[in-house]
Coordinates of C-alpha atoms and ligand atoms in Angstrom, one line a residue:
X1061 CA 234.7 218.8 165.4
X1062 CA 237.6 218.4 163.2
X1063 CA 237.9 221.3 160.2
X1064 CA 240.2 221.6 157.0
X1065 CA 242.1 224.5 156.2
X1066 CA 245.5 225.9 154.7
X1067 CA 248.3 226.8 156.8
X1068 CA 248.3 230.5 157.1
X1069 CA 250.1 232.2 159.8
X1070 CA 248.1 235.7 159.6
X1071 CA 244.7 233.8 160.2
X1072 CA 243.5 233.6 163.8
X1073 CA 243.2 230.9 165.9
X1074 CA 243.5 230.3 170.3
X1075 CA 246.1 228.5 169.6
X1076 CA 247.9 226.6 166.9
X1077 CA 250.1 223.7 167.3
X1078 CA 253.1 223.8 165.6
X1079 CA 256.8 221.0 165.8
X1080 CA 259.7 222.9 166.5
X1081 CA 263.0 221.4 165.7
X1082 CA 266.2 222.7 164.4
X1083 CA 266.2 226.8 164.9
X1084 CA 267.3 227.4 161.5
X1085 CA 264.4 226.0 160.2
X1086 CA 261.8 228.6 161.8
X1087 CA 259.2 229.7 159.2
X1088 CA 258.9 233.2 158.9
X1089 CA 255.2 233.8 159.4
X1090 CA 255.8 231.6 162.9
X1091 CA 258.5 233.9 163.9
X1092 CA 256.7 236.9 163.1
X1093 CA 254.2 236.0 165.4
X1094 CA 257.1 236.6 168.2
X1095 CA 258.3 239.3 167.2
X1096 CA 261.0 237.4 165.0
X1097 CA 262.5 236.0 168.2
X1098 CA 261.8 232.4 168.1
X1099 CA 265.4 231.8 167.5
X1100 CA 266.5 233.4 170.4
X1101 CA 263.8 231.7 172.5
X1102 CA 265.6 228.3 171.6
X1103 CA 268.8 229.3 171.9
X1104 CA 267.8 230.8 175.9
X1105 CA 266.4 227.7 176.8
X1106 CA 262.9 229.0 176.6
X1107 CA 261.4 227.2 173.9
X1108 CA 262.3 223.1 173.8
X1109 CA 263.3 221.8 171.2
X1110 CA 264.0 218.3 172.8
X1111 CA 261.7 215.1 171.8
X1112 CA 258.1 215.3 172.5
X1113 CA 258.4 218.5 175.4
X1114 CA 255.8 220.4 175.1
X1115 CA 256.0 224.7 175.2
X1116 CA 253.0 227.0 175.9
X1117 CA 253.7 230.2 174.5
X1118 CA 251.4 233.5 174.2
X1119 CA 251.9 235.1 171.2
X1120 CA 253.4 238.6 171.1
X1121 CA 251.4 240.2 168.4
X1122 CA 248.2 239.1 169.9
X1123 CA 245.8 237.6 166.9
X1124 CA 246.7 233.8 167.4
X1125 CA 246.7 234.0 170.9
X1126 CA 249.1 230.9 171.5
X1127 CA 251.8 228.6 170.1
X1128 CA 251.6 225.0 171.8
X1129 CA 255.2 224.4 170.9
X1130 CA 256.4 219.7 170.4
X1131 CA 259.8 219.4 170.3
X1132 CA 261.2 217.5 167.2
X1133 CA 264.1 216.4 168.8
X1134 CA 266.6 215.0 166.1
X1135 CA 265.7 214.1 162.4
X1136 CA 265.1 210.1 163.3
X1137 CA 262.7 210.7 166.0
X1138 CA 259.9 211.7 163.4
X1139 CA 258.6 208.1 163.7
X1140 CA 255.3 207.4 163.6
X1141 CA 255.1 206.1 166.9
X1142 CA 256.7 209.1 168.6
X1143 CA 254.5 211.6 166.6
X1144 CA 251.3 210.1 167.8
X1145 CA 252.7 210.0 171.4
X1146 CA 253.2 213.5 171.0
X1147 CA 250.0 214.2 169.3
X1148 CA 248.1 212.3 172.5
X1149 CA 249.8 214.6 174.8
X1150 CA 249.1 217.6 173.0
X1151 CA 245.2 216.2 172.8
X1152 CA 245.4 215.8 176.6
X1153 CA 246.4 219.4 176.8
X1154 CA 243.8 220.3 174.6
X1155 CA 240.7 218.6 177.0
X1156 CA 242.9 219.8 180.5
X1157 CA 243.2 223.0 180.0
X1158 CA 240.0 223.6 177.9
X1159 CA 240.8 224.6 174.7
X1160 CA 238.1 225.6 172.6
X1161 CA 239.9 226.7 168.9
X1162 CA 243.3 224.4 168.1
X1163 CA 244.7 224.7 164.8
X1164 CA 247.4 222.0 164.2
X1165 CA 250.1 222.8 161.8
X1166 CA 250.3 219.3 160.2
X1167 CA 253.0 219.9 157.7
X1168 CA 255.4 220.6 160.4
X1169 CA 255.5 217.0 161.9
X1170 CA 255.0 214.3 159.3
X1171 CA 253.7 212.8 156.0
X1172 CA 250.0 211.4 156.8
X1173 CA 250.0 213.2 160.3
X1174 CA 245.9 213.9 159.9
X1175 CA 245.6 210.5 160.6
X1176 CA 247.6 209.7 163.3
X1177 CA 246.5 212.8 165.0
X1178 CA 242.4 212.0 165.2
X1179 CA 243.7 208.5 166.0
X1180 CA 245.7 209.8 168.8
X1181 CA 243.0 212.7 170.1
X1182 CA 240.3 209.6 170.1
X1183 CA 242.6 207.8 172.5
X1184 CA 244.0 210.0 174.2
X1185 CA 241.3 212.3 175.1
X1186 CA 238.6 209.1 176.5
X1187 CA 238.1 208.8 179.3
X1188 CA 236.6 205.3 181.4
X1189 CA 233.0 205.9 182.3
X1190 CA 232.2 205.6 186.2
X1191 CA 229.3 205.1 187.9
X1192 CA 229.6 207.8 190.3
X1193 CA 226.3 209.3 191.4
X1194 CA 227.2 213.3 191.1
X1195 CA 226.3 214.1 187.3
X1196 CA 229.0 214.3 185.2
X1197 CA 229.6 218.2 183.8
X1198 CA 228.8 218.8 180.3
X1199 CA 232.1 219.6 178.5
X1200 CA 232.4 221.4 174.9
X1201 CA 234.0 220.0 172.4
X1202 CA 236.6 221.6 170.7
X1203 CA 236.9 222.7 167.3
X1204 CA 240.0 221.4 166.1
X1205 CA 241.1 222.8 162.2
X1206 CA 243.9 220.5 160.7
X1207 CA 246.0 222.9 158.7
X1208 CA 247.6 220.8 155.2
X1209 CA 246.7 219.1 152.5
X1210 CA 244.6 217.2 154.2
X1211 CA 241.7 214.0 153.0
X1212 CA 238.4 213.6 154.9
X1213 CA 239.0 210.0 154.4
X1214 CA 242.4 210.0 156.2
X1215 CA 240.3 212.2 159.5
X1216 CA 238.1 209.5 159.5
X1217 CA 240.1 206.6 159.2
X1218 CA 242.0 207.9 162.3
X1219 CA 239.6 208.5 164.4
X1220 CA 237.6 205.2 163.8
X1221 CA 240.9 203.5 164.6
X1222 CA 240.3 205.2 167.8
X1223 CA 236.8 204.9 168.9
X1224 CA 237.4 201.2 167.7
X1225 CA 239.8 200.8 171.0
X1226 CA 237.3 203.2 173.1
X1227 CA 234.9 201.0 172.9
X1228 CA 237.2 197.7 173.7
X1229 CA 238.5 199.7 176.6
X1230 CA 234.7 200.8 177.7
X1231 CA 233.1 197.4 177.4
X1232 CA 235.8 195.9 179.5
X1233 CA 236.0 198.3 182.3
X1234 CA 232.3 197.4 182.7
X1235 CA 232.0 195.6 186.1
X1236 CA 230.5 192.2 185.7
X1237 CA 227.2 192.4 187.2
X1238 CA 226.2 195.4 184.8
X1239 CA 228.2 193.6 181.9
X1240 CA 227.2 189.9 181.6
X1241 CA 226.5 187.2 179.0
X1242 CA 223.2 188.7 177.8
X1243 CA 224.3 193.0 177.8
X1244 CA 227.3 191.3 176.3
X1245 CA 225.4 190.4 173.5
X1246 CA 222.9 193.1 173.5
X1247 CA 225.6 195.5 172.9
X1248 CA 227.1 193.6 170.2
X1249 CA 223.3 193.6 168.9
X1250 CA 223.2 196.9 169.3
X1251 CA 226.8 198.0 167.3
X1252 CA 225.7 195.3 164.7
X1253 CA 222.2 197.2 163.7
X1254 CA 224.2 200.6 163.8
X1255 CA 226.7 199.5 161.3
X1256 CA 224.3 197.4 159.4
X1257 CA 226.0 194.1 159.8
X1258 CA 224.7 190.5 160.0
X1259 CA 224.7 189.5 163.6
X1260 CA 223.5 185.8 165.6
X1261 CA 223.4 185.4 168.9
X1262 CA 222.8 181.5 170.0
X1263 CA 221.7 180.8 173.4
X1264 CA 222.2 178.3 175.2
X1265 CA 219.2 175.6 173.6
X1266 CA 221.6 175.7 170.5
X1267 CA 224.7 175.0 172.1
X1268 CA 223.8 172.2 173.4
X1269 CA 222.4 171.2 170.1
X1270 CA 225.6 172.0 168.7
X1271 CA 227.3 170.1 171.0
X1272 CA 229.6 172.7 172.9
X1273 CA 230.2 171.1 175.7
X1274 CA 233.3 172.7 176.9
X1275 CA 231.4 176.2 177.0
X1276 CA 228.8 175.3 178.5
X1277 CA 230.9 173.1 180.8
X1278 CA 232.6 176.7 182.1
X1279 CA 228.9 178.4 182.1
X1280 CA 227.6 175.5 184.3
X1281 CA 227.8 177.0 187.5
X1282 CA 226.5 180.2 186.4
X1283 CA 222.9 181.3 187.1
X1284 CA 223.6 183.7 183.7
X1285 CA 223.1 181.9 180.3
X1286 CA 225.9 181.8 178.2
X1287 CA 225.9 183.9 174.5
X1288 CA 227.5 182.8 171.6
X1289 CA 227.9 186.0 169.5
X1290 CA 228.3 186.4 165.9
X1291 CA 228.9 189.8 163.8
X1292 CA 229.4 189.3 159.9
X1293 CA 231.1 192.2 158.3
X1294 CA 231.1 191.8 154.6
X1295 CA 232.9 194.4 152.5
X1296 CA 233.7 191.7 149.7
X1297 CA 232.4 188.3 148.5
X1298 CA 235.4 186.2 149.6
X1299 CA 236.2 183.8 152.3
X1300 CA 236.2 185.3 155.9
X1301 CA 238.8 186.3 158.1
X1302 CA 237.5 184.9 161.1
X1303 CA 238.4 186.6 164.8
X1304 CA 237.4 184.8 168.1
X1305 CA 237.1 186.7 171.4
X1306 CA 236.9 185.3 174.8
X1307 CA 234.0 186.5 176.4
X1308 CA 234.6 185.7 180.1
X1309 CA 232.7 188.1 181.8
X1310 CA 234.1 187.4 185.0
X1311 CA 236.7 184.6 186.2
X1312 CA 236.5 183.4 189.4
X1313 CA 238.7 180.5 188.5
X1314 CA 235.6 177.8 188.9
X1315 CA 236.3 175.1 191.9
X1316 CA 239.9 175.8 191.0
X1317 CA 238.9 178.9 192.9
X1318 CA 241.6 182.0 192.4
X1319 CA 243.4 183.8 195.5
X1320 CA 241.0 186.4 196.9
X1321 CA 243.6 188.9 194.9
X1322 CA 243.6 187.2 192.4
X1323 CA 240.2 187.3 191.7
X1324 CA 240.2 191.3 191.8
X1325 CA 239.8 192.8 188.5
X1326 CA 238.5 189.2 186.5
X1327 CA 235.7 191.5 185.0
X1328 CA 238.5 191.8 182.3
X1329 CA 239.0 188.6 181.4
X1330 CA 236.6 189.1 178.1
X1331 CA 239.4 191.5 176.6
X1332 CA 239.3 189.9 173.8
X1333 CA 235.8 190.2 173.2
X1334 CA 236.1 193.7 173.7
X1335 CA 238.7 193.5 170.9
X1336 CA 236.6 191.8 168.6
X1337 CA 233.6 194.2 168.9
X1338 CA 236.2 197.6 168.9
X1339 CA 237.5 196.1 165.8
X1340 CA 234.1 195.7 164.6
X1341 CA 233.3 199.3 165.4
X1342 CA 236.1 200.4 163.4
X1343 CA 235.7 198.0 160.8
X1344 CA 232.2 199.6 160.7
X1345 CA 233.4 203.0 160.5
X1346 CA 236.3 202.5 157.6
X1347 CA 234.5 199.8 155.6
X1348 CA 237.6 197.9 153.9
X1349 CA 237.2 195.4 150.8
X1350 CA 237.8 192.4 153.1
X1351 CA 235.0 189.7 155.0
X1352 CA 235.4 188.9 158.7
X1353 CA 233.2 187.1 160.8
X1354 CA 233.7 187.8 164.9
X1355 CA 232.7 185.4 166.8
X1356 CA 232.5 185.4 171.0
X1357 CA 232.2 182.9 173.7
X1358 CA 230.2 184.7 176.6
X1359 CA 230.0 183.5 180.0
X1360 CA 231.1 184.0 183.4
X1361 CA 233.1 181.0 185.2
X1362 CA 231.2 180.9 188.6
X1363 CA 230.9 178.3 191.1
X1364 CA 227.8 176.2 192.5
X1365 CA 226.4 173.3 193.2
X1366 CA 225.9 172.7 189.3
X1367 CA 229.7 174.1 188.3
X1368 CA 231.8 171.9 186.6
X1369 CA 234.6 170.3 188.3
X1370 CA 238.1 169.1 188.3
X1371 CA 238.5 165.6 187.0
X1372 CA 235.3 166.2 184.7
X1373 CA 235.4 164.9 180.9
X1374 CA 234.0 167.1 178.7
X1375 CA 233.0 166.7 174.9
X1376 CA 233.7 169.7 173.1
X1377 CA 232.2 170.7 169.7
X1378 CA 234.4 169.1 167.1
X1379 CA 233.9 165.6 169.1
X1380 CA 237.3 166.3 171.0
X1381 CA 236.7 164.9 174.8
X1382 CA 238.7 166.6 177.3
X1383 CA 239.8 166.4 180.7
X1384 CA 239.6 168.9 183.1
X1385 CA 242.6 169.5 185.4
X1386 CA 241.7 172.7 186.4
X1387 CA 238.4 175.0 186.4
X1388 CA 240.4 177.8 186.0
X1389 CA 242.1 177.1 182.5
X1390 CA 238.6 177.8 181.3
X1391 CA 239.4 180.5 178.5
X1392 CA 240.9 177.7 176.0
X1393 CA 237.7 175.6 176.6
X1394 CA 235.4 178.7 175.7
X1395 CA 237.9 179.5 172.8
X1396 CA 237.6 175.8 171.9
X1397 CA 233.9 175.7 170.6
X1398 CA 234.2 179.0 169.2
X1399 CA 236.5 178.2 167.0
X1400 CA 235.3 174.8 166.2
X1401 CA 232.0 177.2 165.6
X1402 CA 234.7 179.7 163.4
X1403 CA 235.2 176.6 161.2
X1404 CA 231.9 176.0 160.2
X1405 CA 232.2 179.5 158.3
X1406 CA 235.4 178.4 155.9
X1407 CA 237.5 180.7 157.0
X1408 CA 240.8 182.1 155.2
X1409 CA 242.3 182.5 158.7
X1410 CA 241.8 181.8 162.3
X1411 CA 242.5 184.9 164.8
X1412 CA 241.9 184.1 168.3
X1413 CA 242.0 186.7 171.0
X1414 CA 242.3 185.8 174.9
X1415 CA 243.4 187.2 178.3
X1416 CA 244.5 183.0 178.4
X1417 CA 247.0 183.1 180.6
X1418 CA 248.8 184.8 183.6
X1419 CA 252.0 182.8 181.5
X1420 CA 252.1 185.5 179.3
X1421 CA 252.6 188.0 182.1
X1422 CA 255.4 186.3 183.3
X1423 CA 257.2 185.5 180.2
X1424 CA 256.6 188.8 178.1
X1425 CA 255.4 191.8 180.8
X1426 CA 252.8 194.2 180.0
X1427 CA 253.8 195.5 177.0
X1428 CA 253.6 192.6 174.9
X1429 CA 251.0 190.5 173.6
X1430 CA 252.0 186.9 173.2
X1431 CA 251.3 185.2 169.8
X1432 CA 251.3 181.4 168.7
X1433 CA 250.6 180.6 164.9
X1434 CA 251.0 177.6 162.8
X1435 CA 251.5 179.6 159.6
X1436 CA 254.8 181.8 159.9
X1437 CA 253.4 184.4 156.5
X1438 CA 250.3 185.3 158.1
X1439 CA 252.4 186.1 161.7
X1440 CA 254.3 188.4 160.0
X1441 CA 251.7 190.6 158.7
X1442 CA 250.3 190.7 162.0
X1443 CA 254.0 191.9 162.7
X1444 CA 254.1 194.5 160.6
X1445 CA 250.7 195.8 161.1
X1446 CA 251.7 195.8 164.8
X1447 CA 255.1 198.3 164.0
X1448 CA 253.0 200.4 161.9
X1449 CA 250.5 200.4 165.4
X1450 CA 252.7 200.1 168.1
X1451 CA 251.4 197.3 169.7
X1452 CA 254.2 194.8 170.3
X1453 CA 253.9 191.2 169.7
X1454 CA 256.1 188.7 170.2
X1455 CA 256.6 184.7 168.8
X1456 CA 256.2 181.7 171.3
X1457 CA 257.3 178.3 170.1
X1458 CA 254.6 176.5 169.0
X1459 CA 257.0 173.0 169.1
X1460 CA 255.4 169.5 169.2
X1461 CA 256.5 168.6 172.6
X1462 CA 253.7 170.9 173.5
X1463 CA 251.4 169.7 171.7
X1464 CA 252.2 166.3 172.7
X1465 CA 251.6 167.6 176.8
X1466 CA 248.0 168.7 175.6
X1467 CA 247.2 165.9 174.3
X1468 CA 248.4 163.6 177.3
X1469 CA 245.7 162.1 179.5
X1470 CA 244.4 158.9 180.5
X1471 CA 240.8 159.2 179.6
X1472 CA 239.9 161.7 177.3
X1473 CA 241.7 163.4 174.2
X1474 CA 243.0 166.4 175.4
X1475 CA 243.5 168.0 178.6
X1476 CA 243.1 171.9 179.9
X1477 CA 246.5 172.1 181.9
X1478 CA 249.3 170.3 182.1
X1479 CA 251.3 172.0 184.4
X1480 CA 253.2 175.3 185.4
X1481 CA 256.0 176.0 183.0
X1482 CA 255.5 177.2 180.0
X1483 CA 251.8 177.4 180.2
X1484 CA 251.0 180.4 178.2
X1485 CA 251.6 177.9 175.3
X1486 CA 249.8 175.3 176.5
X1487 CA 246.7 177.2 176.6
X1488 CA 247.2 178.6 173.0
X1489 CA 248.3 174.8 171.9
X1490 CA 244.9 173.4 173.2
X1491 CA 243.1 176.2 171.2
X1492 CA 245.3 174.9 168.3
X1493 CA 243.7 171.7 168.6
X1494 CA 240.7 172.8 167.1
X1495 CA 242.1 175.5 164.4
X1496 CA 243.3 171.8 161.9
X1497 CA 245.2 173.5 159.3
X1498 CA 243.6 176.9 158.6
X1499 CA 245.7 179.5 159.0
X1500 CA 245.6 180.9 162.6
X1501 CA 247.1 183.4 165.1
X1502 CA 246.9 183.0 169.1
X1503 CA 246.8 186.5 170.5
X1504 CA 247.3 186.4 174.1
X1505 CA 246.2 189.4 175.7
X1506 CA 246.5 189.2 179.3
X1507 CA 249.2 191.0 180.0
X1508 CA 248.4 194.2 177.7
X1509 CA 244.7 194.3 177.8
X1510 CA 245.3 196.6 181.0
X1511 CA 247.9 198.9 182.0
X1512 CA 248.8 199.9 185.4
X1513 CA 249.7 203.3 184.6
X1514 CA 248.6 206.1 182.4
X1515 CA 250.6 206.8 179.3
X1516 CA 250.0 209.9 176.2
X1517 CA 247.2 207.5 174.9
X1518 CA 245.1 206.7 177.8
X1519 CA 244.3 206.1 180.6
X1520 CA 245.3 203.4 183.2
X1521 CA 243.2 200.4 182.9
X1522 CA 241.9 198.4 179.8
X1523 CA 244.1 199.6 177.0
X1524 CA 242.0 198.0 173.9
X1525 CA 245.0 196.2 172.7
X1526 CA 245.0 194.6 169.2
X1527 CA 242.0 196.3 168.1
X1528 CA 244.6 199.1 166.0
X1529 CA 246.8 196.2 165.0
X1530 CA 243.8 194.0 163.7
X1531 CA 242.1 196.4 161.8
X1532 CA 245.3 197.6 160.2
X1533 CA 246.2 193.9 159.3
X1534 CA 242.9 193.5 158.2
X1535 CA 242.7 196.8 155.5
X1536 CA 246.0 195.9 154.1
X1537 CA 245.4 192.2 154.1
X1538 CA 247.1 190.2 150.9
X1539 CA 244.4 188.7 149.0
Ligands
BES1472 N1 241.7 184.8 183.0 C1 242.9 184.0 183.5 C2 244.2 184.6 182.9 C3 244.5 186.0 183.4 C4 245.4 186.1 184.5 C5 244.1 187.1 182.8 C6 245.8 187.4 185.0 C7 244.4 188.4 183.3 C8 245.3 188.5 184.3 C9 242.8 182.6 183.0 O1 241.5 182.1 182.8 C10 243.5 181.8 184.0 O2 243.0 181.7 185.1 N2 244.6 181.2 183.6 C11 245.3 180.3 184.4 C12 245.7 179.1 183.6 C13 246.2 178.0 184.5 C14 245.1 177.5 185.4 C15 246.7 176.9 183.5 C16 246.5 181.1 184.9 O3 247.0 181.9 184.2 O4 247.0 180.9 186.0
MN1473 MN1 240.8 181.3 184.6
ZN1474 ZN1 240.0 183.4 182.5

């Protein structure tokens, strides 16, 4: 699909996409292709030069038959941010209006723009599957010829970064009686045998040998058994990084039951599952010198006569007993045995990734993913991976006093809510009760995992958030 070639403005394409800023800076073989009027086609308003607008021109000689034309706008709007915006609406151009031969003039947007534009096509040209009974029409893929100095490698790397979030976004559009516990794990099965990684999957005869009783406390009312699923990427013989996914496959808050809106759209709430197996697909695809283990908690939090209840104490994995106060803070007790589970693998770090909390939607909106760590050097590599992605994440206190609330109760260890305010960080501070001292990083997702409206990258709906940041983090890990 994607080709190599040199810039040359006398070979032939249907169109060629070219950034047009100042219009002094015209190249000449672009200019003869108008007739030597491209100038004059800024200067009359015809062609934009503005940030990121788009112009559709036909050529005048005839042979490329079409300049797509992305504004530059001024010299600091070059970032890599905006050129990948740019290079998703282009790609959405590309699939709505069926073009067959595109030509991209790299060298007229940015260093290492190859990459960020098969990134950018991946995302921004996928679209959610349905399960609408007319067939789908067959569409054509284009052939799209990247004009530069440009690697394979760099193509590649790219475009895994994008399938990886395709398949987060996929898996958690799924509704929940198609995507359980068990398909769950038979697709993480599935994506382990393809990239020829070690995988385990424990059922639910194990976890109760293990002793993980707070996941199978939330799994209790559930006529589904719950899957504990582990993927092993080795790429060097090191100590793992060690990323943990909740795996709710659908949240109907337990006894603690959710608002009948509320419940609406809880077939997301194993985003960060979805992360952990679209990072594994791209980890798959780009094969960096690093180890990481993923590890999910899969169930759905149901209710029945069996479910677990308010006021139940609970012993999870690590020996911890806990008190329930509320079915519906169920995440951190799934998270909880995973990553007692994550520990038994010596990991070099701790991620954990979790729609947790409507807190975080509150506190930080739907653009930003919510973070807790107890080790300040590894949060800011997750920082700078995330500039470098464009998924913003922002610092919650991770201060004593709330430690202290989690830990207040009158009969167990720990409990699942203490209350209202501030509770995105309670929920990642009860995860943090079972990190100990490895180096860890909360990553709640629940407010970025979907997105109500449709941007240059996607879709509305599951965004596969943190899957471009993790993996980035991840290949340019310290070691
Ligand atoms: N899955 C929810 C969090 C959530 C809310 C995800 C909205 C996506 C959108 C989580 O299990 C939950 O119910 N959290 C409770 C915690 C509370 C009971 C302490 C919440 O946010 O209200
Ligand atoms: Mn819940
Ligand atoms: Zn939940």
């Amino acid at each position: 699909m994607y080709q190599i070639a040199q810039l040359n403005w006398t070979d032939t394409y249907e169109t060629i996409v070219v950034g047009v800023g100042a219009a002094d800076s015209i190249d000449e073989g672009l200019d003869t292709l108008f007739g030597g009027r491209v100038k004059a086609l800024i200067q009359s308003g015809d062609l934009s030069t503005k940030t990121g607008e788009v112009t559709i021109l036909p050529t005048f000689t005839g042979e490329t038959a079409r300049v797509l034309f992305v504004g530059l706008g001024q010299r600091n709007d070059m970032t890599t941010e905006n050129v990948r915006n740019w290079f998703g609406k282009v790609s959405k151009l590309i699939k709505s209006r069926g073009l067959k031969d595109v030509a991209v003039a790299l060298d007229t947007f940015t260093d290492g723009a190859a990459r960020i534009f098969t990134e950018a096509y991946e995302m921004a040209t996928y679209a959610h599957p349905t399960y609408k009974s007319a067939p789908k029409e067959a569409v054509e893929e284009p052939t799209i010829t990247l004009l530069g100095d440009v690697d394979q490698t760099d193509i590649d790397a790219g475009a895994a970064y994008g399938k990886g979030v395709n398949v987060a976004r996929t898996l958690t559009m799924m509704p929940a009686n198609i995507l359980t516990a068990e398909t769950l794990a038979d697709y993480a099965v599935e994506l382990a045998k393809r990239h020829d990684f070690k995988y385990r999957i424990l059922e639910k005869e194990e976890m109760e040998g293990l002793g993980m009783g707070a996941l199978l406390a939330v799994n209790q009312g559930s006529t589904i058994p719950p899957k504990l699923i582990v993927l092993e990427y080795r790429g060097a013989e090191e100590a793992p990084i060690a990323v943990v996914g909740k795996g709710v496959t659908f949240d109907t808050g337990g006894y603690s039951i959710k608002p009948k809106d509320g419940i609406v759209g809880m077939k997301g709430d194993m985003g960060g599952a979805a992360t952990v197996l679209g990072l594994f697909e791209t980890l798959g695809l780009t094969r960096p010198k690093r180890n990481v283990i993923g590890i999910i908690g899969a169930t759905d939090n149901m209710i029945s006569g069996d479910a677990f209840k308010p006021d139940d104490v609970i012993t999870a994995m690590n020996g911890k007993t806990i008190e329930v106060l509320n079915t519906d803070a169920e995440g951190r007790l799934v998270l909880a045995d995973a990553v007692t589970f994550a520990k038994t693998y010596e990991p070099k770090a701790i991620i954990d990734v979790a729609t947790l909390t409507g807190g975080v939607l509150v506190a930080l909106g739907t653009d930003v993913t919510g973070c807790l760590t107890n080790d300040d050097t590894l949060y800011r590599s997750l920082e700078e991976a995330s500039r470098e992605t464009n998924e913003l994440v922002w610092q919650m206190p991770y201060f004593d006093v709330f430690i202290d609330k989690v830990r207040k109760s009158e009969v167990a260890d720990l409990n699942n809510s203490p209350g209202r305010f501030g509770h995105m960080i309670f929920g990642g501070a009860f995860v943090g009760e079972f990190v100990g001292d490895t180096p860890w990083l909360h990553l709640d997702i629940a407010g970025t995992s979907e997105r109500a409206a449709a941007n240059d990258l996607g879709p509305k709906g599951p965004t596969g958030v943190m899957v471009r940041t993790l993996a980035r983090m991840i290949e340019s890990w310290e070691r």
